CSV table of C-alpha atoms in Angstrom, one decimal:
chain,number,residue,atom,x,y,z
F,1,MET,CA,0.0,0.0,0.0
F,2,PRO,CA,1.4,3.5,-0.5
F,3,MET,CA,2.1,5.6,2.4
F,4,GLN,CA,-0.8,7.3,4.2
F,5,PRO,CA,-0.5,11.2,3.3
F,6,TRP,CA,-1.4,12.1,6.9
F,7,PHE,CA,1.9,10.8,8.3
F,8,SER,CA,4.3,13.2,6.6
F,9,ASP,CA,2.1,16.0,6.9
F,10,ALA,CA,1.7,15.5,10.7
F,11,LYS,CA,5.2,16.8,11.7
F,12,LEU,CA,4.7,16.2,15.5
F,13,GLY,CA,3.4,13.0,17.3
F,14,ILE,CA,3.6,12.4,21.0
F,15,PHE,CA,5.1,9.1,22.4
F,16,LEU,CA,3.7,7.7,25.7
F,17,HIS,CA,5.5,5.1,27.7
F,18,TYR,CA,2.7,4.3,30.4
F,19,GLY,CA,2.7,1.1,32.1
F,20,ILE,CA,3.5,-0.6,35.5
F,21,TYR,CA,7.1,0.4,35.5
F,22,ALA,CA,5.7,3.8,36.4
F,23,VAL,CA,4.7,2.6,40.0
F,24,ASP,CA,8.6,2.3,41.3
F,25,GLY,CA,9.8,4.6,38.5
F,26,VAL,CA,12.1,2.1,36.8
F,27,PRO,CA,13.2,1.6,33.3
F,28,GLU,CA,10.5,0.0,31.5
F,29,SER,CA,11.0,-3.7,31.3
F,30,TRP,CA,14.8,-3.2,31.1
F,31,ALA,CA,14.8,-3.0,34.8
F,32,PHE,CA,14.4,-6.7,35.2
F,33,TYR,CA,15.9,-7.8,32.1
F,34,GLY,CA,19.4,-6.3,32.9
F,35,GLY,CA,19.1,-7.3,36.7
F,36,ARG,CA,18.9,-4.0,38.1
F,37,VAL,CA,15.4,-5.1,39.7
F,38,PRO,CA,14.7,-8.5,40.6
F,39,HIS,CA,12.0,-9.9,38.3
F,40,GLY,CA,9.6,-10.8,41.3
F,41,GLN,CA,9.9,-6.8,42.8
F,42,TYR,CA,9.5,-5.8,39.2
F,43,MET,CA,6.0,-7.6,38.9
F,44,LYS,CA,5.0,-6.6,42.3
F,45,GLN,CA,4.4,-3.3,40.6
F,46,LEU,CA,1.1,-4.7,39.4
F,47,ASP,CA,-0.3,-4.1,42.9
F,48,GLY,CA,0.3,-0.5,42.8
F,49,PHE,CA,-0.9,0.3,39.2
F,50,THR,CA,-4.3,2.2,39.8
F,51,ALA,CA,-4.9,4.7,36.8
F,52,SER,CA,-6.7,6.4,39.3
F,53,GLN,CA,-6.7,9.9,37.6
F,54,TYR,CA,-6.3,8.6,33.9
F,55,ASP,CA,-7.9,11.2,31.7
F,56,PRO,CA,-7.1,10.4,27.9
F,57,GLY,CA,-9.5,13.4,27.1
F,58,ALA,CA,-7.0,15.7,29.2
F,59,TRP,CA,-4.1,14.0,27.4
F,60,ALA,CA,-5.5,14.5,23.9
F,61,ASP,CA,-6.2,18.4,24.7
F,62,LEU,CA,-2.7,18.5,26.1
F,63,PHE,CA,-1.5,16.9,22.6
F,64,ALA,CA,-3.5,19.3,20.4
F,65,ARG,CA,-2.1,22.2,22.2
F,66,ALA,CA,1.3,21.1,21.7
F,67,GLY,CA,0.6,21.0,17.8
F,68,ALA,CA,0.8,17.2,17.7
F,69,LYS,CA,-1.4,15.2,15.0
F,70,TYR,CA,-0.9,11.8,16.3
F,71,ALA,CA,0.1,9.9,19.4
F,72,VAL,CA,1.4,6.4,20.1
F,73,LEU,CA,0.7,4.6,23.5
F,74,THR,CA,2.5,1.6,24.7
F,75,ALA,CA,-0.1,-1.2,24.5
F,76,ARG,CA,2.2,-3.8,25.4
F,77,HIS,CA,5.9,-3.3,26.3
F,78,HIS,CA,8.8,-6.1,26.5
F,79,ASP,CA,7.3,-7.0,30.2
F,80,GLY,CA,4.2,-8.4,28.4
F,81,VAL,CA,1.7,-6.3,30.5
F,82,ALA,CA,-1.0,-5.2,28.2
F,83,LEU,CA,-3.2,-2.2,28.6
F,84,TRP,CA,-6.4,-3.9,27.3
F,85,ASP,CA,-8.4,-7.0,28.4
F,86,THR,CA,-6.9,-9.4,26.1
F,87,ALA,CA,-8.1,-13.0,25.4
F,88,HIS,CA,-4.4,-14.1,24.9
F,89,GLY,CA,-3.2,-14.6,28.4
F,90,ASP,CA,-4.2,-12.8,31.4
F,91,LEU,CA,-1.1,-10.4,32.2
F,92,ASN,CA,-3.1,-7.1,31.6
F,93,VAL,CA,-4.0,-4.4,33.8
F,94,VAL,CA,-7.7,-5.3,33.7
F,95,ARG,CA,-7.2,-8.4,35.3
F,96,ARG,CA,-4.1,-8.2,37.3
F,97,THR,CA,-3.9,-4.4,38.5
F,98,PRO,CA,-6.2,-2.2,40.7
F,99,ALA,CA,-6.7,-0.2,37.3
F,100,GLY,CA,-9.2,-2.9,36.6
F,101,ARG,CA,-10.4,-1.6,33.2
F,102,ASP,CA,-9.2,-1.2,29.5
F,103,LEU,CA,-7.1,1.7,28.9
F,104,ILE,CA,-6.8,1.6,25.3
F,105,ALA,CA,-10.4,2.3,24.2
F,106,PRO,CA,-10.8,5.8,25.8
F,107,TYR,CA,-7.6,6.8,24.7
F,108,ALA,CA,-8.4,6.1,20.9
F,109,GLU,CA,-11.7,7.6,21.4
F,110,ALA,CA,-10.5,10.8,22.9
F,111,LEU,CA,-7.7,11.2,20.3
F,112,ARG,CA,-10.4,10.5,17.6
F,113,ALA,CA,-12.8,13.2,19.1
F,114,ARG,CA,-10.0,15.8,18.6
F,115,GLY,CA,-9.0,14.9,15.2
F,116,LEU,CA,-5.6,13.1,16.2
F,117,LYS,CA,-4.5,9.9,14.6
F,118,VAL,CA,-4.3,7.0,16.9
F,119,GLY,CA,-0.9,5.1,17.2
F,120,LEU,CA,0.0,1.8,19.4
F,121,TYR,CA,3.2,0.6,20.4
F,122,TYR,CA,3.5,-3.3,20.7
F,123,SER,CA,6.6,-5.3,21.3
F,124,HIS,CA,7.1,-8.3,19.1
F,125,SER,CA,9.0,-9.7,22.1
F,126,ASP,CA,7.5,-10.6,25.6
F,127,TRP,CA,10.1,-11.4,28.4
F,128,ASN,CA,7.2,-12.9,30.4
F,129,HIS,CA,5.8,-15.2,28.2
F,130,PRO,CA,6.6,-19.0,29.0
F,131,ASP,CA,7.1,-19.8,25.3
F,132,TYR,CA,9.2,-16.7,24.3
F,133,ALA,CA,12.6,-17.9,25.4
F,134,SER,CA,12.4,-21.2,22.9
F,135,VAL,CA,14.4,-20.0,19.9
F,136,VAL,CA,17.5,-17.8,19.1
F,137,HIS,CA,18.2,-15.5,16.4
F,138,PRO,CA,20.5,-17.2,13.6
F,139,GLU,CA,22.5,-14.1,13.3
F,140,PRO,CA,22.2,-12.2,16.4
F,141,ALA,CA,24.0,-8.6,16.6
F,142,ASN,CA,23.7,-8.7,20.4
F,143,GLU,CA,25.0,-11.5,22.6
F,144,ASP,CA,22.2,-11.1,24.8
F,145,VAL,CA,19.9,-12.8,22.6
F,146,ARG,CA,22.0,-16.0,23.1
F,147,THR,CA,22.4,-15.7,26.7
F,148,ASN,CA,19.6,-13.7,28.6
F,149,ARG,CA,17.3,-16.1,30.3
F,150,PHE,CA,14.3,-14.1,29.3
F,151,VAL,CA,15.1,-14.5,25.7
F,152,ALA,CA,17.2,-17.5,25.1
F,153,PRO,CA,16.0,-21.3,25.6
F,154,LYS,CA,18.0,-22.8,28.7
F,155,ASP,CA,21.0,-24.6,27.4
F,156,GLY,CA,20.6,-23.4,24.0
F,157,VAL,CA,18.0,-26.2,23.5
F,158,GLU,CA,15.4,-24.6,21.2
F,159,ASP,CA,11.7,-25.7,21.1
F,160,PRO,CA,10.0,-25.1,17.9
F,161,ASP,CA,6.5,-25.9,18.9
F,162,ALA,CA,6.7,-23.4,21.8
F,163,TRP,CA,7.8,-20.8,19.4
F,164,VAL,CA,4.7,-21.6,17.0
F,165,ARG,CA,2.5,-21.1,20.4
F,166,TYR,CA,4.3,-17.8,21.1
F,167,LEU,CA,3.6,-16.4,17.4
F,168,ALA,CA,-0.1,-17.6,17.7
F,169,TYR,CA,-0.2,-15.5,20.9
F,170,ARG,CA,1.5,-12.5,19.6
F,171,ASN,CA,-0.6,-12.6,16.3
F,172,GLY,CA,-3.7,-13.0,18.3
F,173,GLN,CA,-3.0,-9.9,20.2
F,174,VAL,CA,-2.2,-7.7,17.3
F,175,GLY,CA,-5.5,-8.8,15.9
F,176,GLU,CA,-7.3,-7.8,18.8
F,177,LEU,CA,-5.7,-4.3,18.5
F,178,VAL,CA,-6.5,-4.1,14.9
F,179,ASP,CA,-10.0,-5.1,15.3
F,180,ARG,CA,-10.9,-3.4,18.4
F,181,PHE,CA,-9.2,-0.2,18.3
F,182,ARG,CA,-8.5,0.3,14.7
F,183,PRO,CA,-5.1,2.0,15.1
F,184,ASP,CA,-3.9,4.5,12.3
F,185,LEU,CA,-0.2,3.2,13.3
F,186,LEU,CA,1.5,0.4,14.7
F,187,TRP,CA,4.7,1.3,16.3
F,188,PHE,CA,6.4,-2.2,16.8
F,189,ASP,CA,9.6,-2.9,18.8
F,190,GLY,CA,11.8,-5.8,20.1
F,191,GLU,CA,12.4,-6.9,16.5
F,192,TRP,CA,16.2,-7.5,16.9
F,193,GLU,CA,15.6,-10.6,19.0
F,194,ARG,CA,14.5,-13.0,16.0
F,195,SER,CA,15.0,-12.7,12.3
F,196,GLU,CA,12.3,-11.8,9.9
F,197,GLU,CA,11.5,-15.5,9.0
F,198,GLN,CA,11.2,-16.2,12.6
F,199,TRP,CA,8.9,-13.5,13.4
F,200,GLY,CA,6.7,-14.3,10.4
F,201,MET,CA,6.6,-10.6,9.5
F,202,ARG,CA,5.2,-11.1,5.9
F,203,GLU,CA,2.2,-13.1,7.5
F,204,LEU,CA,1.8,-10.5,10.4
F,205,SER,CA,2.1,-7.7,8.0
F,206,GLU,CA,-0.9,-9.4,5.8
F,207,GLN,CA,-3.1,-10.1,8.8
F,208,ILE,CA,-2.8,-6.3,9.9
F,209,LEU,CA,-3.4,-4.9,6.4
F,210,ALA,CA,-6.6,-7.3,5.8
F,211,GLY,CA,-7.9,-6.1,8.8
F,212,ASN,CA,-7.2,-2.3,8.0
F,213,PRO,CA,-5.4,-1.6,4.7
F,214,GLU,CA,-4.6,2.0,5.8
F,215,THR,CA,-2.5,1.1,8.9
F,216,VAL,CA,0.9,2.4,9.0
F,217,LEU,CA,3.7,0.4,10.2
F,218,ASN,CA,6.9,1.4,11.4
F,219,ALA,CA,10.6,-0.2,10.3
F,220,ARG,CA,10.6,-2.7,13.0
F,221,MET,CA,8.2,-4.5,11.0
F,222,LEU,CA,11.8,-5.0,9.0
F,223,SER,CA,11.0,-5.5,5.3
F,224,TYR,CA,7.2,-4.7,5.8
F,225,GLY,CA,7.5,-1.5,7.6
F,226,ASP,CA,6.6,1.9,6.0
F,227,TYR,CA,8.9,4.4,7.6
F,228,ALA,CA,12.2,4.5,9.6
F,229,THR,CA,12.5,5.3,13.2
F,230,PRO,CA,15.8,6.7,14.4
F,231,GLU,CA,16.1,7.4,18.1
F,232,GLN,CA,17.2,10.0,20.5
F,233,GLY,CA,19.5,11.9,18.0
F,234,VAL,CA,18.8,13.9,14.8
F,235,PRO,CA,20.3,12.2,11.7
F,236,LEU,CA,23.0,14.1,9.8
F,237,THR,CA,21.8,12.4,6.7
F,238,PRO,CA,17.8,11.7,6.8
F,239,PRO,CA,16.9,8.2,6.0
F,240,ASP,CA,15.3,7.5,2.6
F,241,GLY,CA,11.6,7.9,2.5
F,242,PRO,CA,9.2,8.8,5.4
F,243,TRP,CA,11.0,8.7,8.9
F,244,GLU,CA,10.3,9.9,12.4
F,245,LEU,CA,12.8,10.9,15.3
F,246,CYS,CA,12.0,9.3,18.7
F,247,LEU,CA,13.0,11.6,21.3
F,248,THR,CA,12.6,11.8,25.0
F,249,VAL,CA,11.8,15.2,26.8
F,250,ASN,CA,14.3,14.1,29.6
F,251,ASP,CA,16.4,11.0,29.7
F,252,SER,CA,13.8,8.4,30.1
F,253,TRP,CA,11.0,6.8,28.4
F,254,GLY,CA,8.7,6.0,31.0
F,255,TYR,CA,8.4,7.9,34.4
F,256,GLN,CA,11.3,8.0,36.5
F,257,GLY,CA,10.7,10.5,39.4
F,258,HIS,CA,14.4,11.1,39.7
F,259,ASP,CA,15.1,12.3,36.2
F,260,HIS,CA,14.8,16.1,36.1
F,261,ASN,CA,17.2,16.5,33.1
F,262,HIS,CA,14.4,17.9,30.9
F,263,LYS,CA,15.1,19.5,27.5
F,264,SER,CA,14.2,23.1,27.4
F,265,VAL,CA,11.6,24.6,25.1
F,266,ARG,CA,14.4,26.1,23.2
F,267,GLN,CA,16.1,22.9,22.6
F,268,LEU,CA,12.9,21.1,21.8
F,269,VAL,CA,12.1,23.8,19.1
F,270,ARG,CA,15.5,23.0,17.6
F,271,TYR,CA,15.0,19.2,17.6
F,272,PHE,CA,11.6,19.8,16.1
F,273,THR,CA,12.7,22.1,13.5
F,274,GLU,CA,15.9,20.5,12.5
F,275,THR,CA,13.9,17.2,11.9
F,276,ILE,CA,10.9,18.6,9.8
F,277,ALA,CA,13.8,20.6,7.9
F,278,MET,CA,14.8,17.1,6.7
F,279,GLY,CA,11.6,15.8,5.9
F,280,GLY,CA,10.8,13.9,9.3
F,281,ASN,CA,8.4,13.9,12.2
F,282,LEU,CA,9.3,14.4,15.5
F,283,LEU,CA,7.7,11.7,18.1
F,284,LEU,CA,8.3,13.2,21.2
F,285,ASP,CA,8.0,11.3,24.4
F,286,VAL,CA,6.4,11.7,27.7
F,287,GLY,CA,6.2,9.1,30.8
F,288,PRO,CA,3.1,9.3,32.7
F,289,ARG,CA,2.9,8.6,36.5
F,290,GLU,CA,1.1,5.5,37.5
F,291,ASP,CA,-1.9,7.4,38.0
F,292,GLY,CA,-2.1,8.4,34.7
F,293,THR,CA,-1.1,12.2,35.0
F,294,ILE,CA,1.7,13.7,33.1
F,295,THR,CA,4.2,15.9,35.2
F,296,ALA,CA,4.1,19.5,35.1
F,297,GLU,CA,7.6,19.8,33.6
F,298,GLN,CA,6.7,17.7,30.7
F,299,THR,CA,3.3,19.4,30.2
F,300,GLU,CA,5.0,22.8,30.3
F,301,ARG,CA,7.5,21.7,27.5
F,302,LEU,CA,4.8,20.3,25.2
F,303,GLU,CA,2.7,23.4,25.7
F,304,GLY,CA,5.8,25.7,25.1
F,305,LEU,CA,6.6,23.9,21.9
F,306,GLY,CA,2.9,24.0,21.0
F,307,SER,CA,2.9,27.8,21.6
F,308,TRP,CA,5.9,28.3,19.0
F,309,ILE,CA,4.4,26.0,16.4
F,310,SER,CA,1.0,27.8,16.6
F,311,ARG,CA,2.8,31.2,16.0
F,312,HIS,CA,4.7,29.7,12.8
F,313,SER,CA,2.4,27.3,11.7
F,314,ASP,CA,3.0,28.2,8.2
F,315,ALA,CA,6.3,27.1,8.3
F,316,VAL,CA,5.4,23.7,9.9
F,317,TYR,CA,2.3,22.2,8.2
F,318,ALA,CA,1.8,21.5,4.8
F,319,THR,CA,5.5,21.9,4.2
F,320,VAL,CA,8.4,19.5,2.9
F,321,ALA,CA,12.1,19.4,3.7
F,322,GLY,CA,13.7,22.7,3.0
F,323,LEU,CA,17.1,23.7,1.5
F,324,PRO,CA,20.3,21.7,1.5
F,325,ALA,CA,23.1,22.5,3.9
F,326,GLY,CA,25.1,25.6,2.5
F,327,HIS,CA,22.3,27.8,1.4
F,328,HIS,CA,21.3,29.1,4.7
F,329,TYR,CA,22.8,29.0,8.1
F,330,GLY,CA,20.0,26.8,9.9
F,331,PRO,CA,17.1,24.7,9.2
F,332,SER,CA,14.5,25.6,6.8
F,333,THR,CA,11.1,24.3,5.2
F,334,LEU,CA,9.4,24.5,1.9
F,335,SER,CA,5.7,25.1,1.1
F,336,ALA,CA,4.1,22.3,-0.8
F,337,ASP,CA,3.9,24.3,-4.0
F,338,ARG,CA,7.6,25.0,-3.6
F,339,ARG,CA,7.2,28.7,-4.0
F,340,THR,CA,7.8,29.7,-0.3
F,341,VAL,CA,11.1,29.2,1.7
F,342,TYR,CA,10.8,29.3,5.4
F,343,LEU,CA,14.3,30.2,7.2
F,344,ILE,CA,14.5,29.4,10.7
F,345,CYS,CA,16.9,31.5,12.7
F,346,PHE,CA,17.8,30.2,16.0
F,347,ASP,CA,20.0,33.3,17.0
F,348,THR,CA,18.9,36.9,16.9
F,349,PRO,CA,19.5,38.1,13.5
F,350,ARG,CA,22.1,41.1,13.2
F,351,GLU,CA,22.2,43.5,10.3
F,352,SER,CA,21.2,41.0,7.6
F,353,LEU,CA,20.9,37.3,6.7
F,354,SER,CA,22.0,35.7,3.6
F,355,LEU,CA,20.5,33.2,1.2
F,356,ARG,CA,22.9,31.7,-1.4
F,357,GLY,CA,22.4,30.0,-4.5
F,358,LEU,CA,18.9,31.2,-5.3
F,359,ARG,CA,18.1,31.5,-9.0
F,360,ASN,CA,14.5,32.8,-8.5
F,361,LYS,CA,13.7,36.3,-7.9
F,362,VAL,CA,12.4,36.9,-4.5
F,363,GLU,CA,9.1,38.6,-4.5
F,364,ARG,CA,8.8,39.4,-0.9
F,365,VAL,CA,10.4,38.5,2.7
F,366,SER,CA,8.4,38.9,5.8
F,367,VAL,CA,8.4,37.6,9.4
F,368,VAL,CA,6.2,34.6,10.2
F,369,GLY,CA,3.9,35.3,13.1
F,370,THR,CA,4.1,39.3,12.8
F,371,GLY,CA,3.6,39.7,9.1
F,372,THR,CA,6.4,42.3,8.9
F,373,GLU,CA,7.9,42.8,5.7
F,374,LEU,CA,11.6,43.1,5.4
F,375,ALA,CA,13.8,44.6,2.7
F,376,HIS,CA,16.1,42.4,0.7
F,377,ARG,CA,18.7,42.9,-2.2
F,378,VAL,CA,20.9,40.8,-4.6
F,379,ILE,CA,24.6,41.4,-4.3
F,380,GLY,CA,27.1,39.9,-6.7
F,381,GLY,CA,26.9,36.8,-8.9
F,382,LEU,CA,28.3,36.4,-12.3
F,383,GLY,CA,26.8,34.3,-15.5
F,384,ALA,CA,25.1,31.3,-14.3
F,385,VAL,CA,26.1,31.8,-10.8
F,386,PRO,CA,23.3,33.7,-8.6
F,387,GLY,CA,24.2,36.3,-6.3
F,388,VAL,CA,23.6,36.3,-2.5
F,389,VAL,CA,20.2,37.6,-1.5
F,390,TRP,CA,20.8,39.6,1.6
F,391,ILE,CA,17.7,40.4,3.8
F,392,ASP,CA,17.5,43.2,6.4
F,393,ALA,CA,17.5,41.6,9.8
F,394,PRO,CA,14.0,42.0,11.7
F,395,GLU,CA,13.6,44.5,14.5
F,396,ALA,CA,13.5,43.3,18.1
F,397,GLY,CA,9.7,43.3,18.4
F,398,ASP,CA,9.7,40.8,15.7
F,399,VAL,CA,12.3,38.3,17.0
F,400,ASP,CA,11.0,35.2,18.5
F,401,GLU,CA,12.2,34.0,22.0
F,402,TYR,CA,13.1,30.4,20.7
F,403,ALA,CA,13.5,30.9,16.8
F,404,THR,CA,12.5,33.4,14.3
F,405,VAL,CA,11.2,32.3,10.9
F,406,LEU,CA,11.3,34.5,7.8
F,407,ALA,CA,9.1,33.6,4.9
F,408,VAL,CA,10.8,34.1,1.3
F,409,GLU,CA,8.1,34.4,-1.5
F,410,LEU,CA,9.5,33.3,-4.8
F,411,ASP,CA,8.6,34.1,-8.4
F,412,GLY,CA,8.1,30.4,-9.1
F,413,GLU,CA,9.2,26.9,-7.8
F,414,LEU,CA,12.3,26.8,-5.8
F,415,ASP,CA,15.2,26.6,-8.4
F,416,LEU,CA,18.7,26.2,-6.6
F,417,TYR,CA,22.2,26.7,-8.0
F,418,ARG,CA,24.5,23.9,-6.6
F,419,GLY,CA,27.3,24.4,-9.0
F,420,THR,CA,31.1,25.0,-7.9
F,421,GLY,CA,31.1,28.6,-9.2
F,422,ARG,CA,32.8,30.2,-12.5
F,423,ASP,CA,36.4,29.1,-13.1
């Protein structure tokens, strides 16, 4: 199926790592996998997971204020604890925690009521399932896949029948997610622990798309994914095709009360604009507390980013990747009709800004958000080599606290010179 157009137009999504790991504030699933927390102690968090103030409507309102167009919620992480009442196994928050109810359906309903696309995270791996540690990746990139007791069969003795049972469990749960909640996007994880053939990725993809042909799948469906998912660092060269940068607001995916190393709004604006300037989306992660509330620090940052996006929406939505490096000192975006370039300036412009290699005539330059028009002129150039467009710096009242954006309107579709200059 062709990629769904809404995805590349979305620009911002919100990632939610929400599960029993928020009770003690430990790294989601990894806490017991790596031995930081004994397995029994980790699982005892089931008794403390209440979702007592879970309000997906408030979540959806916050995401809308942030400027997001979709969200992705951890329906089931590697620990195997499902946030819905699955018929495949009983390890879920409905039956095993004080929360006692399905958390996925109201989330999907709240997002759709506000025009947001619904994403669900699901881990192929389940470190609690009795049949999971039954086979080994034939060419593992990580030695843990051969040795960790939650992943590898005891003494290396494989059990193909157990693996067949596990795949039936996994496929059954994914089928429930598709049939019950009709997600617009499924965000898979855990794929590194088995090969594509072992996972049965082709069959799983066919199952999902038979249930909902418009479901977007991330690259952790391997050959059957629709888009790339780099994590935690803006790539210097963007992946081919659609992509999304996954980034935490602080250093943790799930709630960890000791982690106060939050990125500032200014830093988030930089991450966001650098990502969309290369044609990607930002999937910004927050970790709700066990009761379902999102911390004040993370709320403030989402709202701060959303305020900047609201002031500069013309340079964000209905745009594509901007200028290649070297034409402008900073990121940029380009309107869908390719007739307006949006220059993003992180620092306060002084005297003038330059735009290099532009063959077009500039019709108008203005400050996005205030509409103030700026004078511009072309200096130099020889033959096929265009001169430099110099734009007068905006006055202090037109400078944004986090990033100032200039709209450069052209006489036609963007036409760039990419040569080496006249000999």
